[in-house]
C-alpha positions as a Markdown table, in Angstrom:
| # | Residue | x | y | z |
|---|---|---|---|---|
| 1 | Unk | -21.4 | -44.9 | -28.9 |
| 2 | Unk | -21.0 | -46.9 | -32.0 |
| 3 | Unk | -17.7 | -48.4 | -30.6 |
| 4 | Unk | -19.6 | -49.5 | -27.5 |
| 5 | Unk | -22.4 | -51.1 | -29.5 |
| 6 | Unk | -19.9 | -52.9 | -31.7 |
| 7 | Unk | -18.1 | -54.3 | -28.7 |
| 8 | Unk | -21.4 | -55.4 | -27.2 |
| 9 | Unk | -22.4 | -57.3 | -30.3 |
| 10 | Unk | -19.0 | -59.0 | -30.5 |
| 11 | Unk | -19.2 | -60.1 | -26.9 |
| 12 | Unk | -22.9 | -61.4 | -27.3 |
| 13 | Unk | -21.8 | -63.2 | -30.4 |
| 14 | Unk | -18.8 | -64.8 | -28.7 |
| 15 | Unk | -20.9 | -65.8 | -25.7 |
| 16 | Unk | -23.6 | -67.4 | -28.0 |
| 17 | Unk | -20.9 | -69.3 | -29.9 |
| 18 | Unk | -19.4 | -70.6 | -26.7 |
| 19 | Unk | -22.7 | -71.6 | -25.3 |
| 20 | Unk | -23.5 | -73.4 | -28.6 |
| 21 | Unk | -20.1 | -75.2 | -28.4 |
| 22 | Unk | -20.8 | -76.3 | -24.9 |
| 23 | Unk | -24.3 | -77.4 | -25.7 |
| 24 | Unk | -22.7 | -79.8 | -28.2 |
| 25 | Unk | -21.2 | -81.8 | -25.3 |
| 26 | Unk | -23.8 | -82.8 | -22.7 |
| 27 | Unk | -23.0 | -85.5 | -20.2 |
| 28 | Unk | -25.3 | -87.1 | -17.8 |
| 29 | Unk | -25.0 | -89.8 | -15.1 |
| 30 | Unk | -26.4 | -91.0 | -11.8 |
| 31 | Unk | -23.8 | -90.6 | -9.0 |
| 32 | Unk | -23.2 | -92.9 | -6.1 |
| 33 | Unk | -25.9 | -91.1 | -4.1 |
| 34 | Unk | -28.5 | -91.7 | -6.7 |
| 35 | Unk | -28.4 | -88.1 | -8.0 |
| 36 | Unk | -28.8 | -87.5 | -11.7 |
| 37 | Unk | -26.2 | -84.9 | -12.8 |
| 38 | Unk | -25.9 | -83.2 | -16.1 |
| 39 | Unk | -22.9 | -81.1 | -17.3 |
| 40 | Unk | -21.2 | -79.8 | -20.4 |
| 41 | Unk | -18.0 | -81.9 | -19.6 |
| 42 | Unk | -17.2 | -85.2 | -18.1 |
| 43 | Unk | -18.7 | -85.3 | -14.6 |
| 44 | Unk | -16.1 | -85.7 | -11.8 |
| 45 | Unk | -18.7 | -87.3 | -9.4 |
| 46 | Unk | -19.2 | -90.2 | -12.0 |
| 47 | Unk | -15.6 | -91.0 | -12.8 |
| 48 | Unk | -16.1 | -94.4 | -11.2 |
| 49 | Unk | -19.2 | -95.3 | -13.4 |
| 50 | Unk | -20.5 | -95.0 | -16.9 |
| 51 | Unk | -21.5 | -91.6 | -18.2 |
| 52 | Unk | -23.7 | -90.8 | -21.3 |
| 53 | Unk | -22.8 | -88.2 | -23.8 |
| 54 | Unk | -25.9 | -86.8 | -25.4 |
| 55 | Unk | -26.5 | -85.2 | -28.8 |
| 56 | Unk | -28.2 | -81.7 | -28.9 |
| 57 | Unk | -31.4 | -83.6 | -29.5 |
| 58 | Unk | -31.1 | -85.5 | -26.2 |
| 59 | Unk | -30.3 | -88.8 | -27.8 |
| 60 | Unk | -27.3 | -90.9 | -26.5 |
| 61 | Unk | -24.3 | -90.2 | -28.7 |
| 62 | Unk | -21.9 | -92.6 | -26.8 |
| 63 | Unk | -21.2 | -94.0 | -23.4 |
| 64 | Unk | -17.9 | -93.0 | -21.7 |
| 65 | Unk | -16.7 | -95.9 | -19.4 |
| 66 | Unk | -15.5 | -95.3 | -15.8 |
| 67 | Unk | -11.9 | -94.1 | -15.4 |
| 68 | Unk | -9.6 | -96.9 | -14.5 |
| 69 | Unk | -6.9 | -97.2 | -11.9 |
| 70 | Unk | -3.3 | -97.9 | -13.0 |
| 71 | Unk | -3.8 | -101.5 | -12.0 |
| 72 | Unk | -7.1 | -101.8 | -13.8 |
| 73 | Unk | -5.6 | -100.2 | -16.9 |
| 74 | Unk | -2.7 | -102.7 | -16.8 |
| 75 | Unk | -5.2 | -105.6 | -16.5 |
| 76 | Unk | -7.3 | -104.2 | -19.4 |
| 77 | Unk | -4.2 | -103.8 | -21.6 |
| 78 | Unk | -3.2 | -107.3 | -20.8 |
| 79 | Unk | -6.7 | -108.5 | -21.6 |
| 80 | Unk | -6.7 | -106.5 | -24.9 |
| 81 | Unk | -3.2 | -107.9 | -25.8 |
| 82 | Unk | -4.4 | -111.5 | -25.2 |
| 83 | Unk | -7.5 | -110.9 | -27.3 |
| 84 | Unk | -5.4 | -109.4 | -30.1 |
| 85 | Unk | -3.0 | -112.4 | -29.9 |
| 86 | Unk | -6.0 | -114.8 | -30.1 |
| 87 | Unk | -7.4 | -113.0 | -33.2 |
| 88 | Unk | -3.9 | -113.2 | -34.8 |
| 89 | Unk | -3.7 | -116.9 | -34.1 |
| 90 | Unk | -7.2 | -117.4 | -35.5 |
| 91 | Unk | -6.2 | -115.5 | -38.6 |
| 92 | Unk | -3.0 | -117.5 | -39.0 |
| 93 | Unk | -4.9 | -120.7 | -38.6 |
| 94 | Unk | -7.4 | -119.7 | -41.3 |
| 95 | Unk | -4.5 | -118.8 | -43.5 |
| 96 | Unk | -2.9 | -122.2 | -42.9 |
| 97 | Unk | -6.2 | -123.9 | -43.6 |
| 98 | Unk | -6.5 | -122.1 | -47.0 |
| 99 | Unk | -3.0 | -123.0 | -47.9 |
| 100 | Unk | -3.5 | -126.6 | -46.9 |
| 101 | Unk | -6.7 | -126.8 | -49.1 |
| 102 | Unk | -4.9 | -125.3 | -52.1 |
| 103 | Unk | -2.0 | -127.8 | -51.7 |
| 104 | Unk | -4.3 | -130.8 | -51.2 |
| 105 | Unk | -7.7 | -130.2 | -52.9 |
| 106 | Unk | -8.5 | -134.0 | -52.6 |
| 107 | Unk | -7.7 | -137.2 | -50.7 |
| 108 | Unk | -6.0 | -138.6 | -53.7 |
| 109 | Unk | -3.5 | -135.7 | -54.0 |
| 110 | Unk | -2.6 | -136.1 | -50.3 |
| 111 | Unk | -2.2 | -139.8 | -50.5 |
| 112 | Unk | 0.0 | -139.4 | -53.6 |
| 113 | Unk | 2.3 | -136.9 | -51.8 |
| 114 | Unk | 2.5 | -139.2 | -48.8 |
| 115 | Unk | 3.7 | -142.0 | -51.0 |
| 116 | Unk | 6.3 | -139.7 | -52.6 |
| 117 | Unk | 7.6 | -138.4 | -49.3 |
| 118 | Unk | 8.0 | -141.8 | -47.8 |
| 119 | Unk | 9.6 | -143.2 | -51.0 |
| 120 | Unk | 12.2 | -140.4 | -50.9 |
| 121 | Unk | 13.2 | -141.5 | -47.4 |
| 122 | Unk | 13.4 | -145.1 | -48.5 |
| 123 | Unk | 15.7 | -144.2 | -51.3 |
| 124 | Unk | 18.0 | -142.5 | -48.7 |
| 125 | Unk | 17.9 | -145.6 | -46.5 |
| 126 | Unk | 18.6 | -147.8 | -49.6 |
| 127 | Unk | 21.7 | -145.9 | -50.4 |
| 128 | Unk | 22.9 | -146.0 | -46.8 |
| 129 | Unk | 22.3 | -149.8 | -46.7 |
| 130 | Unk | 24.3 | -150.2 | -49.9 |
| 131 | Unk | 27.1 | -148.3 | -48.3 |
| 132 | Unk | 26.9 | -150.5 | -45.2 |
| 133 | Unk | 27.2 | -153.6 | -47.4 |
| 134 | Unk | 30.2 | -152.1 | -49.1 |
| 135 | Unk | 31.8 | -151.5 | -45.6 |
| 136 | Unk | 31.0 | -155.1 | -44.6 |
| 137 | Unk | 32.9 | -156.3 | -47.7 |
| 138 | Unk | 35.8 | -154.0 | -46.9 |
| 139 | Unk | 35.8 | -155.4 | -43.4 |
| 140 | Unk | 36.1 | -159.0 | -44.7 |
| 141 | Unk | 39.1 | -158.0 | -46.8 |
| 142 | Unk | 40.8 | -156.4 | -43.8 |
| 143 | Unk | 40.1 | -159.4 | -41.7 |
| 144 | Unk | 41.7 | -161.6 | -44.5 |
| 145 | Unk | 44.8 | -159.4 | -44.2 |
| 146 | Unk | 44.8 | -159.9 | -40.4 |
| 147 | Unk | 45.0 | -163.6 | -40.8 |
| 148 | Unk | 48.7 | -163.3 | -41.6 |
| 149 | Unk | 49.1 | -161.9 | -38.1 |
| 150 | Unk | 46.8 | -164.3 | -36.4 |
| 151 | Unk | 49.6 | -165.8 | -34.2 |
| 152 | Unk | 50.9 | -162.4 | -33.3 |
| 153 | Unk | 48.4 | -159.5 | -33.8 |
| 154 | Unk | 50.8 | -157.1 | -32.3 |
| 155 | Unk | 52.9 | -157.2 | -35.4 |
| 156 | Unk | 50.0 | -156.1 | -37.6 |
| 157 | Unk | 51.1 | -152.8 | -39.3 |
| 158 | Unk | 49.6 | -149.5 | -38.0 |
| 159 | Unk | 47.9 | -148.8 | -41.3 |
| 160 | Unk | 45.9 | -152.0 | -41.2 |
| 161 | Unk | 44.8 | -151.3 | -37.7 |
| 162 | Unk | 43.8 | -147.8 | -38.8 |
| 163 | Unk | 41.7 | -149.4 | -41.6 |
| 164 | Unk | 39.8 | -151.5 | -39.0 |
| 165 | Unk | 39.1 | -148.4 | -36.9 |
| 166 | Unk | 37.9 | -146.4 | -39.8 |
| 167 | Unk | 35.7 | -149.2 | -41.1 |
| 168 | Unk | 34.1 | -149.7 | -37.7 |
| 169 | Unk | 33.6 | -145.9 | -37.4 |
| 170 | Unk | 32.0 | -145.6 | -40.8 |
| 171 | Unk | 29.8 | -148.6 | -40.2 |
| 172 | Unk | 28.6 | -147.0 | -36.9 |
| 173 | Unk | 27.8 | -143.8 | -38.7 |
| 174 | Unk | 25.7 | -145.6 | -41.3 |
| 175 | Unk | 23.8 | -147.6 | -38.7 |
| 176 | Unk | 23.0 | -144.4 | -36.9 |
| 177 | Unk | 22.0 | -142.7 | -40.1 |
| 178 | Unk | 19.6 | -145.5 | -41.0 |
| 179 | Unk | 18.0 | -145.4 | -37.5 |
| 180 | Unk | 17.5 | -141.6 | -37.9 |
| 181 | Unk | 15.9 | -142.1 | -41.3 |
| 182 | Unk | 13.5 | -144.6 | -39.8 |
| 183 | Unk | 12.5 | -142.1 | -37.3 |
| 184 | Unk | 12.1 | -139.6 | -40.1 |
| 185 | Unk | 9.7 | -141.9 | -41.8 |
| 186 | Unk | 7.6 | -142.1 | -38.6 |
| 187 | Unk | 7.6 | -138.3 | -38.4 |
| 188 | Unk | 6.5 | -138.0 | -42.0 |
| 189 | Unk | 3.7 | -140.5 | -41.5 |
| 190 | Unk | 2.6 | -138.7 | -38.4 |
| 191 | Unk | 2.5 | -135.3 | -40.2 |
| 192 | Unk | 0.4 | -136.8 | -43.0 |
| 193 | Unk | -1.9 | -138.4 | -40.5 |
| 194 | Unk | -2.4 | -135.1 | -38.6 |
| 195 | Unk | -3.0 | -133.2 | -41.9 |
| 196 | Unk | -5.5 | -135.7 | -43.0 |
| 197 | Unk | -7.6 | -135.3 | -39.9 |
| 198 | Unk | -7.6 | -131.6 | -40.5 |
| 199 | Unk | -8.2 | -132.0 | -44.3 |
| 200 | Unk | -11.2 | -134.2 | -43.8 |
| 201 | Unk | -12.8 | -131.4 | -41.7 |
| 202 | Unk | -11.9 | -128.7 | -44.4 |
| 203 | Unk | -13.1 | -131.0 | -47.3 |
| 204 | Unk | -16.4 | -131.5 | -45.4 |
| 205 | Unk | -16.9 | -127.8 | -44.8 |
| 206 | Unk | -16.0 | -127.0 | -48.4 |
| 207 | Unk | -18.4 | -129.5 | -49.8 |
| 208 | Unk | -21.2 | -128.4 | -47.4 |
| 209 | Unk | -20.7 | -124.8 | -48.8 |
| 210 | Unk | -21.6 | -125.9 | -52.3 |
| 211 | Unk | -25.3 | -125.6 | -53.1 |
| 212 | Unk | -27.1 | -128.8 | -54.3 |
| 213 | Unk | -27.8 | -129.1 | -58.0 |
| 214 | Unk | -31.1 | -127.5 | -59.2 |
| 215 | Unk | -32.6 | -131.0 | -60.0 |
| 216 | Unk | -32.0 | -132.2 | -56.4 |
| 217 | Unk | -33.2 | -129.0 | -55.0 |
| 218 | Unk | -36.6 | -129.4 | -56.6 |
| 219 | Unk | -36.9 | -132.9 | -55.3 |
């Protein structure tokens, strides 16, 4: 008798615990036929629509979205990926903006670095032009040697001909190098121009975030 009573108590307790656990998850929705359905688990009839999970008090705990097809899930994942990439780009843009402001806190600093950068390229061009002038002088000396063979250029020694070829090749290299450096100057100027456009916006935003002095605020 005592054993039967104990078993009954255990069964009733377990059933009560299970009912309590089930009561903690209450789902409700309106199906495609307009019927309001309530259950203790996600409702199969409403898998294509939003269901509400209720607290024990009857308030909405959360909303469970409709189940997606494989194609819909793929589209949603692609959308989420695009959104994540957009957030990453936005964060990177903000990081670059902060770095740009730290590097160039004012227009004067930016202008000074532009001058230095262009001057460095000019120095390289100057050195190349000097080398070109040296090659031109070498070419004059070589041409003077060739005057001895003006009547019969075919008798000019191979070494002299090789000097001409090397001089012409070196001169061509220097001319191409100077052209490249002139293009580099344009790229440097363009970079500073683009930075300045962005910096003007950042400087304006920064200045706008500074509160006015107390005296002007009173006025």
